[in-house]
Structures are given as C-alpha cells and as structure tokens.
Coordinates of C-alpha atoms and ligand atoms in Angstrom, one line a residue:
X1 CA -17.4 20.3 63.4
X2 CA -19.4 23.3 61.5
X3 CA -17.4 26.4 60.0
X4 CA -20.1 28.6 60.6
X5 CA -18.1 31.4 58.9
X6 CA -17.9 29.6 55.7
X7 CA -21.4 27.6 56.0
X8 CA -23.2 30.4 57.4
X9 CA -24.5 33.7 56.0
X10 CA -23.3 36.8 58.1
X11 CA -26.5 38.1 58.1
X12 CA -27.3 35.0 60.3
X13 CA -25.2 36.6 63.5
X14 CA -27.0 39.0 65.4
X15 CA -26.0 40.6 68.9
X16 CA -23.1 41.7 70.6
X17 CA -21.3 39.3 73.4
X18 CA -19.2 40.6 76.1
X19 CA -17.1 37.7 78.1
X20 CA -17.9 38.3 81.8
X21 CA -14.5 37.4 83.8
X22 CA -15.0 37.1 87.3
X23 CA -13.1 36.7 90.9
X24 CA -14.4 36.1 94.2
X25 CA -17.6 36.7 93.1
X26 CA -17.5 40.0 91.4
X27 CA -17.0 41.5 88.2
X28 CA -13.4 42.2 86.7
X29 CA -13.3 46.0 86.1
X30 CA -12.3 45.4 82.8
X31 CA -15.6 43.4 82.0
X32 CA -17.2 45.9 83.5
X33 CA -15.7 48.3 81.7
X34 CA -16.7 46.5 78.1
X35 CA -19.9 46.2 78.9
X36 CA -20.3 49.9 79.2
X37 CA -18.7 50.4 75.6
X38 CA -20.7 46.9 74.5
X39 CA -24.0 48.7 75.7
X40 CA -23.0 51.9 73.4
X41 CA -22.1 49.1 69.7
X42 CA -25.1 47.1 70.6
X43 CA -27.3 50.3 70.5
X44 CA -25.6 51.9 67.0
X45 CA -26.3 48.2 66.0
X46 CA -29.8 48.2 67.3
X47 CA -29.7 44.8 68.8
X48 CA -29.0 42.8 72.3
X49 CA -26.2 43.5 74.4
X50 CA -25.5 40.0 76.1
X51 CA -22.8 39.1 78.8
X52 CA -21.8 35.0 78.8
X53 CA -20.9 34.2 82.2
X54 CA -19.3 30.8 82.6
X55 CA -18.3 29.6 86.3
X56 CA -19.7 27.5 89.2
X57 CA -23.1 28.6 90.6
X58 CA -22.3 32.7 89.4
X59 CA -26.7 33.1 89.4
X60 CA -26.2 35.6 91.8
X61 CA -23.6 37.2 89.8
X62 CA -25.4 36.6 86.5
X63 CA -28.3 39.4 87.8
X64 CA -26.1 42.0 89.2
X65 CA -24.4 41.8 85.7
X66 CA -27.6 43.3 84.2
X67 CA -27.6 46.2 86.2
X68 CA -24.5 47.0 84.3
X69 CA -26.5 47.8 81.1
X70 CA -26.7 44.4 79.5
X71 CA -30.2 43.0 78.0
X72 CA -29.5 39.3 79.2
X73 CA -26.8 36.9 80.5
X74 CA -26.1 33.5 79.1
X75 CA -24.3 31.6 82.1
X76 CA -23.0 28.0 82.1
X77 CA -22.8 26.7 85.3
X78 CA -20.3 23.7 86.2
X79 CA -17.8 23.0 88.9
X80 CA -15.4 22.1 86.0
X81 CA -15.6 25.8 84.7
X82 CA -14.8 27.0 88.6
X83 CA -11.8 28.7 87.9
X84 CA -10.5 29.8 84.5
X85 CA -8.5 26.8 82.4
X86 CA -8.2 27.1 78.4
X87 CA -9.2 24.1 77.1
X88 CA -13.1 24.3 79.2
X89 CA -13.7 27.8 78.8
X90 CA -12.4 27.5 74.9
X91 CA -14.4 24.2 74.2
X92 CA -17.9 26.1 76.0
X93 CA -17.3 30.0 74.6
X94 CA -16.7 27.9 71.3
X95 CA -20.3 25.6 71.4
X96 CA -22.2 28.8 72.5
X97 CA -20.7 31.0 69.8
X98 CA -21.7 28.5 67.2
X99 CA -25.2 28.0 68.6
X100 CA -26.0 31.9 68.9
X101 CA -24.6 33.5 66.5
X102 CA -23.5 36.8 67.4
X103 CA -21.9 39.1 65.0
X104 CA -19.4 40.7 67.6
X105 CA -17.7 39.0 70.6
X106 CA -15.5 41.5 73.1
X107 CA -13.0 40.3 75.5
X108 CA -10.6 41.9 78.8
X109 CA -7.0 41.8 77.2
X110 CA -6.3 40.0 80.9
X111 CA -4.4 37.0 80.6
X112 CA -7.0 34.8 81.0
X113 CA -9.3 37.1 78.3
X114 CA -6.1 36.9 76.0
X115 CA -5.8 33.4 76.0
X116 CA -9.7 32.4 75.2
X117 CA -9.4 35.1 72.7
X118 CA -6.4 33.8 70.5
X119 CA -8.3 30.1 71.1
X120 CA -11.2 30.9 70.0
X121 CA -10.0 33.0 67.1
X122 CA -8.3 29.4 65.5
X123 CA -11.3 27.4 66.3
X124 CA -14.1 29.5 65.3
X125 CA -11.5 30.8 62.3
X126 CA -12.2 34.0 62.2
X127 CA -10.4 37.6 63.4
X128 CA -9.4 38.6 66.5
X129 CA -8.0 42.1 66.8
X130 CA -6.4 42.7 70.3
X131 CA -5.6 45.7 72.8
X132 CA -8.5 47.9 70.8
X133 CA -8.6 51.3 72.2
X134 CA -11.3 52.2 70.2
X135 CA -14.5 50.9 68.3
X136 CA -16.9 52.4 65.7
X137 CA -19.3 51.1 63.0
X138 CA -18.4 51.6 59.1
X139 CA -20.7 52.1 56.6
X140 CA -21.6 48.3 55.6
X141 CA -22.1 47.5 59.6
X142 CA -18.7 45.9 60.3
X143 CA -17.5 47.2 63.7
X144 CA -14.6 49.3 63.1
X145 CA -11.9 47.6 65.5
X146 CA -9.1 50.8 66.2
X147 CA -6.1 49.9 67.8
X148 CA -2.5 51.5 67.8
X149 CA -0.2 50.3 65.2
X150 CA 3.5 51.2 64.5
X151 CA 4.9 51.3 67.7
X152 CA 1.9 53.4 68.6
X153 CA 2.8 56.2 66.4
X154 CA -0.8 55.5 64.5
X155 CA -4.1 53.6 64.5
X156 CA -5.1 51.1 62.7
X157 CA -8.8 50.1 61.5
X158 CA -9.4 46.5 61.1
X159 CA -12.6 45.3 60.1
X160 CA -13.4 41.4 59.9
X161 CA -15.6 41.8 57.0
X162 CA -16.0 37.9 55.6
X163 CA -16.1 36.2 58.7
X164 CA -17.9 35.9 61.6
X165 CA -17.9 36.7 64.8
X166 CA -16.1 39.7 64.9
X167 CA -13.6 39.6 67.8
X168 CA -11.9 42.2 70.0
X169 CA -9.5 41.9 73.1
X170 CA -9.9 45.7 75.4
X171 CA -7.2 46.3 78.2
X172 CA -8.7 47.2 81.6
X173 CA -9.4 51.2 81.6
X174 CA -9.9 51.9 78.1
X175 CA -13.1 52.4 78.4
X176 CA -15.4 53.9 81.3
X177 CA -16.9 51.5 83.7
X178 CA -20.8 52.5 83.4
X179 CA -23.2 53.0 87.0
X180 CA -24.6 50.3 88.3
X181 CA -28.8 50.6 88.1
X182 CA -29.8 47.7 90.5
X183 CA -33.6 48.5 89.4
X184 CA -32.1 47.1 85.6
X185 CA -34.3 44.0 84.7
X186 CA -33.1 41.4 81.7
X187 CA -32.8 37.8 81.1
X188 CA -30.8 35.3 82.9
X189 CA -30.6 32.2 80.3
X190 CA -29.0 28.4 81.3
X191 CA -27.3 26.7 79.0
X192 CA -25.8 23.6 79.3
X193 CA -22.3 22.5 77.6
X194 CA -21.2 19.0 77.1
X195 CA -18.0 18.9 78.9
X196 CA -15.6 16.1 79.5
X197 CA -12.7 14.8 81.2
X198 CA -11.0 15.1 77.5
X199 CA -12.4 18.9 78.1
X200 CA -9.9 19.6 80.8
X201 CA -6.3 20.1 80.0
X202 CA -5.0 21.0 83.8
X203 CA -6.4 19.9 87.4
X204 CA -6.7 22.2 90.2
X205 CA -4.3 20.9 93.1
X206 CA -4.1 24.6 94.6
X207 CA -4.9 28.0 94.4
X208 CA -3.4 30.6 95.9
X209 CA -3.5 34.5 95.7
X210 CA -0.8 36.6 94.5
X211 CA -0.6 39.1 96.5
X212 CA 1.4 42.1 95.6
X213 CA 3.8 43.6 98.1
X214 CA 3.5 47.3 98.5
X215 CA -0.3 47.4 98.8
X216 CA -2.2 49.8 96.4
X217 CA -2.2 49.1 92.6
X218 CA -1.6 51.5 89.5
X219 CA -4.6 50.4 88.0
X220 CA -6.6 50.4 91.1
X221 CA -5.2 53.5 92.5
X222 CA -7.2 57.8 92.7
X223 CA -3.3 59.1 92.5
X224 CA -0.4 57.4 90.2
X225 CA 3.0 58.6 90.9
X226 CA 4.9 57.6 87.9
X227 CA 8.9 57.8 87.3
X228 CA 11.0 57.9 84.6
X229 CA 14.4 57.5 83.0
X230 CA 14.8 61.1 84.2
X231 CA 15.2 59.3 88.2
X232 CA 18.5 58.0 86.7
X233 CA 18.6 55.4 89.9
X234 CA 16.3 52.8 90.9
X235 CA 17.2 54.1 94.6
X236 CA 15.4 57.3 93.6
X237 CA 12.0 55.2 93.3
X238 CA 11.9 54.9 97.4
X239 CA 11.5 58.6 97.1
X240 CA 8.2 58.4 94.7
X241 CA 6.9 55.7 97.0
X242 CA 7.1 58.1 99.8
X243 CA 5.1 61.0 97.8
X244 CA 2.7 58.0 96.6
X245 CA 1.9 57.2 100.4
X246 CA 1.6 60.4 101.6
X247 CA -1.1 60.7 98.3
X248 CA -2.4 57.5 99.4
X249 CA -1.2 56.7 96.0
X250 CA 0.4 54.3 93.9
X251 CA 3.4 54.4 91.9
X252 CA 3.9 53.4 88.2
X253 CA 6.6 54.0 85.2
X254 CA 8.0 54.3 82.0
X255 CA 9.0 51.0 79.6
X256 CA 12.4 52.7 79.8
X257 CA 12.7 52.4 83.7
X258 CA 11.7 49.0 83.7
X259 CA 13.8 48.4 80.7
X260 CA 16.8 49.2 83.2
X261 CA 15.8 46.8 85.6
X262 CA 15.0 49.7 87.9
X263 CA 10.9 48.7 88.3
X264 CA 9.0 45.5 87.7
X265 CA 7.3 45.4 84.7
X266 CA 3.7 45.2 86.2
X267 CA 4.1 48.8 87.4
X268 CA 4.8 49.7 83.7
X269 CA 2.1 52.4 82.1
X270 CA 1.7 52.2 78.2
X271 CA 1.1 50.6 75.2
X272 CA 2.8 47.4 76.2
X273 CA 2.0 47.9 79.9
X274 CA -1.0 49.0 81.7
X275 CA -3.4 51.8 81.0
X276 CA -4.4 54.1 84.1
X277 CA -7.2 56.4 84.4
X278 CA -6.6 57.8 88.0
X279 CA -7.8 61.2 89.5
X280 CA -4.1 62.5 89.4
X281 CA -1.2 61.1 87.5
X282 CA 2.1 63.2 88.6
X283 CA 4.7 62.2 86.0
X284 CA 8.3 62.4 87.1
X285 CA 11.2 62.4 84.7
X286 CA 8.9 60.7 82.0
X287 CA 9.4 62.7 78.3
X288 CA 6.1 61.7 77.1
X289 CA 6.4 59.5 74.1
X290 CA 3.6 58.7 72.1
X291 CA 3.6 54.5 73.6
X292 CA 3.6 56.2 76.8
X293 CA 0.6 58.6 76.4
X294 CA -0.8 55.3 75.2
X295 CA -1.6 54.6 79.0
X296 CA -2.1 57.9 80.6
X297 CA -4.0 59.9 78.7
X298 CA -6.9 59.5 80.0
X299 CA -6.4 60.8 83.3
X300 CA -8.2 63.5 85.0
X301 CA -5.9 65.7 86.0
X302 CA -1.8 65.2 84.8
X303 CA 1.1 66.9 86.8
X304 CA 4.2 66.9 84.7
X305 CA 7.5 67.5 86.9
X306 CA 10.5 67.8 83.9
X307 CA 13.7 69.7 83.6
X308 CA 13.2 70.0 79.8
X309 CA 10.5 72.6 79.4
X310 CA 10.3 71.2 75.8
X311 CA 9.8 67.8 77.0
X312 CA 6.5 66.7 75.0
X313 CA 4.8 65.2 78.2
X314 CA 4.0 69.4 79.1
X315 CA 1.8 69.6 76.1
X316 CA -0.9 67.2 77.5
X317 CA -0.3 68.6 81.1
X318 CA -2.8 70.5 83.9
X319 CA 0.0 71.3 85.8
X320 CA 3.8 71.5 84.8
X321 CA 6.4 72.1 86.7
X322 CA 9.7 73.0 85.4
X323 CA 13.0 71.8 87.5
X324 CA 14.9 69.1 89.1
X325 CA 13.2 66.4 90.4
X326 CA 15.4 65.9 93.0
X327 CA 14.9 69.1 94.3
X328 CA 11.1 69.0 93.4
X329 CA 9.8 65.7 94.6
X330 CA 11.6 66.3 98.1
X331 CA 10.4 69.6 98.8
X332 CA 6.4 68.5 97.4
X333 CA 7.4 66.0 100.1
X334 CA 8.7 68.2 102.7
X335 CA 5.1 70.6 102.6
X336 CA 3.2 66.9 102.4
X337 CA 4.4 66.1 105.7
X338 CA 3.7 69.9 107.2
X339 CA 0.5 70.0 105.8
X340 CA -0.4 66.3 107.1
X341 CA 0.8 67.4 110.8
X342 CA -1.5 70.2 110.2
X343 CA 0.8 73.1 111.0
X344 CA -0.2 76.3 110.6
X345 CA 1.8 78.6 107.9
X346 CA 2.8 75.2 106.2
X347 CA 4.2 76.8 102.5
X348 CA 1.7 75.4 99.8
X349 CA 3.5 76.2 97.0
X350 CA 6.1 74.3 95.1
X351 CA 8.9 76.5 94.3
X352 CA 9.7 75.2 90.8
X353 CA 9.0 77.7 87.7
X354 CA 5.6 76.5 86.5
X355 CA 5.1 75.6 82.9
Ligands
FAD1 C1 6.6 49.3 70.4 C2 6.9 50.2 71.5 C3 6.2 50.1 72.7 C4 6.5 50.9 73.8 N1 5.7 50.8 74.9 C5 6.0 51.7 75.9 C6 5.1 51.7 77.1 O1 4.2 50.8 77.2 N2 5.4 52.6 78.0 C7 6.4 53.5 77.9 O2 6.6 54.3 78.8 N3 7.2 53.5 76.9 C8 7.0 52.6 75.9 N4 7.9 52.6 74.8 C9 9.1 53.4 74.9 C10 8.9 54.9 74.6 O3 9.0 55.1 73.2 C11 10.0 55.7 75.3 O4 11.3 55.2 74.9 C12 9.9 55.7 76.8 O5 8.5 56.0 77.2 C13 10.8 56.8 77.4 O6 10.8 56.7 78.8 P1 11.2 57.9 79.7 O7 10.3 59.0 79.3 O8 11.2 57.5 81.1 O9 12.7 58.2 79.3 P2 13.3 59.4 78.4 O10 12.6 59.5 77.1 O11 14.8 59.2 78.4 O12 12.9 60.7 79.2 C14 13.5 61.0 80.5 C15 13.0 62.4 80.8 O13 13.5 62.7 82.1 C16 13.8 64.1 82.1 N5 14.8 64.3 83.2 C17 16.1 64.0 83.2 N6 16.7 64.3 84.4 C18 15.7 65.0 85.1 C19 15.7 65.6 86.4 N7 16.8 65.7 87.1 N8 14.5 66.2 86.8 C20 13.5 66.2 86.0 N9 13.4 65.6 84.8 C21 14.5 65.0 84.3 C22 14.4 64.4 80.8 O14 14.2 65.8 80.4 C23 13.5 63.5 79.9 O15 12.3 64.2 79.4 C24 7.6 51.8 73.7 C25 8.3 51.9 72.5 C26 8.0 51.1 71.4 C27 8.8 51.2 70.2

C-alpha cells in the first residue's frame, strides 16, 4: 500500500474532486449543490473541476453531470458498485484518489457521503473536516475549510496543510445548486477498479424505499413552517401542518421540540439537523439561537411569529409578528381558508402588532 501523503510531494496533487451521489438516476441535490461551490475553488485554484461517479452503467448520468459546471467525470462502472456499500465505494474512491492525485476532495454530509468520508480519511490518512459551511483559499493555497465550532457560537478554519488530499463533508443546501447548461461539453473518463468478493462487506437481498409519511420534505419544500418550544404541546404541531398544507408547505423545528419528543428528529432545522433554504420559512415559537440560525439563515424571505418582541429570531426577520401563536397561527389560518374559497372581502391582514 502507498502513503501517498508521506511518499508524495503536495505539489504532486492537482484538481479538485467532487463525489457524485446518485438515486434513481439523478443527481443528489447536495452533489449538485458542491459542484456549484467545487466549480467556484477549482477556478481560484486555476485547475479542473472533476466529478467521480461510481455506479452501474451511470454514462448517461456521467454527461448530464457536466452541464453542472464540471470539466470531466471519472465514472467506474460495476454492478458491484450499484447501490452504495462502504467497503466497495471506500476500496474504489481510495485506488482513484491514489492514482490522480487531487489536492481537494468534497463530499454530501449524507449518510452515505459521511461514511466514505470518515473511511477514506483513515486509509488515505489524511484530514477530513465535516459539515463545512464555508470554503476559501489562504495565502499558501490550502483551502480554508470553515465550519461552526463551539456549539456554533464560532467558526473554525482548518486547513490540512501537510497532507494530502484535502477533504471536506457539505450538508445539502449550504451551498447554491448552479443552472444546468445542457450545451456544457467535458470529458467522460472509464476507469476500471479491481474489485473483489473480499471488496464487499454486505449483499443486497432487498431494497426498499423509505418513504416518509406526510408527503412534502423540509429540505425539498418553497414554504417551511417551523415550530418551537414556544407550541408547548406536540398537539399544537397538527395546527402547523394545517398552515403548512394550506402553503403547500412543509413543516420543520427546533432541537428543543424534538428534544421533548414532540417531533422526529428528521424534521429538525440546525446545526445538528438539516439546513433549509426555502422561499418562506415562518418560524413559530422558535427564539432563534445561534445552532438554530445555523439552518435557516439562508432563506429568502423569514416570518418570525414570537410573543417576546426581544426574542433574537426578530433581528434576522422580513416579517415579525408580535403575539400569541395560538391566537396567530389560527387566525393566518382562518383568512388562508377565505382566501382559498376565494371570497370576496376575505380580511388579508393578520391582526398581531407587527415587529
Ligand atoms: C451543540 C448544540 C447544537 C444544537 N443544535 C441545534 C439545532 O440543530 N437546532 C436547533 O433548533 N437548536 C439547536 N441547539 C439548541 C439551541 O441552542 C436552542 O436551545 C434551541 O434552538 C431552542 O429552541 P426553541 O427556540 O424552540 O426554544 P426556546 O429557546 O425555549 O424558545 C421558545 C420561544 O417560544 C416563544 N413563545 C413561548 N410561548 C409563545 C407563544 N404562546 N406564542 C409565541 N411565541 C411563544 C418564546 O418567547 C421563546 O422565544 C443546539 C445546541 C447546542 C449546544
């Protein structure tokens, strides 16, 4: 086995690598989403954006990737590589790495992303910084890998500067998902992997879907209605789904509503759960601490409903609305429902004090 971080100069390792996850098909947003911010590193860096695609006949794939923005796509075709399984994807990513060289390898925080990250990181011994929310380039070249650090109440800059690759795990919608140019031409290189039965840790004896009750995801979704510890009762959610559907929404919350049991922890927005960039995120009972901002900041537009006027979630608001929620979210509800049965004189106006 070659260290190629100890045998190999890091002047050797050019290019910047995005891992390509993939479903049914298509692109995972969050790869999408990299290659976007792998395009922008790749430029300061002034060398090749690549995307390594590993799956069972993904050509097809492969070439809509480099509409995306990347300069090539290294794909390894296999039926063993079909779906996702550690010990495959590690043992390939890993013969690749050390054969090409790049200087900086990105990955989807997903739990797949996650998993060939921290792999890779022991084999290939070198850093892996996860859930970066930010990159930039220091002085010297390293890529500045930014990431929250003390519960989120700072960022931290980590640079890998004696080894190579540098490694980075993003969570899906950090980052901008760029257009897709179909006109976009670049290169579509085979490799081939040895793989062997040793190779594979797990056999496939099924697969099947989750699918997630309730319909519409956070992540997924133009509108998030999102509740917090303010809704005091987990009975009080059925009355944000109700504003979420009439939105054509989804609904999300706090760490400290799922903490009580209230919500599962998938609907969970922040620094430990999910990061949203919807159209409209209407935040209901939430105080707006820092690990929550973490996850919503980003939205476009960000209706706070609060009884605490000083509550800190008002300061990053469009909209706030000072009162009870219970009296709020009912009555948004009550003019939702005129204005969808399209009577005339429907009230538009919610009657809380604004912020
Ligand atoms: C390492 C770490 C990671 C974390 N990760 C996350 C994370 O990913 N996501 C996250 O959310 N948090 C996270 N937290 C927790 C975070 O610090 C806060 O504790 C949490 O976000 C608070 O949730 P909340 O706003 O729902 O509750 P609270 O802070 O208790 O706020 C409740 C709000 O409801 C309002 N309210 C009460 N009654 C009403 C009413 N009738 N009408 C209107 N408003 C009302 C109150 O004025 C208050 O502002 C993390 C913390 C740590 C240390």
């Amino acid at each position: 086995m070659t260290d190629v971080h100890v045998l190999e100069d890091k002047s050797h390792f050019h290019g910047v690598w995005v891992f390509l996850e993939h479903r049914r098909q298509g692109l995972r947003d969050v790869s999408v989403q990299l290659i976007g911010e792998g395009r922008r590193i790749s430029d300061l860096r002034n060398t090749v954006l690549t995307g390594v695609l590993l799956g069972n006949r993904v050509d097809v794939l492969a070439t809509y990737a480099l509409g995306y923005g990347l300069d090539r796509v290294i794909v390894v075709d296999d039926p063993l590589l079909e779906i996702y399984r550690s010990r495959p994807y590690a043992q390939v990513m890993a013969q690749l790495i050390r054969r090409h060289k790049p200087e900086i390898v990105l990955y989807g925080a997903s739990k797949n992303g996650r998993d060939l990250g921290g792999r890779l990181h022991a084999i290939l011994e070198t850093g892996l910084a996860a859930d970066c929310v930010k990159f930039d380039i220091d002085a010297e070249g390293n890529l500045d890998m930014i990431r929250p650090s003390f519960g989120g109440k700072s960022l931290a800059h980590i640079l890998c500067k004696k080894h190579r690759p540098q490694m980075a795990s993003v969570r899906r919608n950090v980052f901008i998902a760029p257009p897709h140019d179909p006109s976009r031409t670049g290169e579509v290189v085979h490799e081939s992997v040895e793989l062997g039965p040793s190779d594979v840790d797990a056999t496939l004896v099924d697969f099947q879907e989750f699918v997630r009750e309730g319909g519409l995801r956070p992540e997924e979704a133009d509108v998030v209605v999102s509740g917090g510890y303010g809704l005091r009762d987990p009975k009080a959610f059925a009355m944000l789904q109700e504003l979420a559907d009439l939105l054509g929404g989804a609904i999300a919350a706090s760490r400290k509503a799922v903490d009580s049991g209230w919500v599962p922890k998938m609907l969970q927005v922040g620094q430990t759960g999910m990061t949203v960039r919807p159209k409209l995120y209407l935040a209901v009972g939430i105080s707006g601490a820092v690990q929550h901002l973490a996850g919503m900041q980003e939205s476009k537009k960000i209706v706070v409903i609060n009884i605490d006027p000083k509550a800190p979630l008002f300061e990053i608001a469009d909209y706030g609305i000072v009162g009870d929620l219970f009296e709020v979210v009912p009555e948004m509800i009550g003019q939702l429902k005129v204005l969808k049965a399209g009577a005339s004189g429907a009230r538009t106006a919610v009657p809380a004090a604004a912020h």
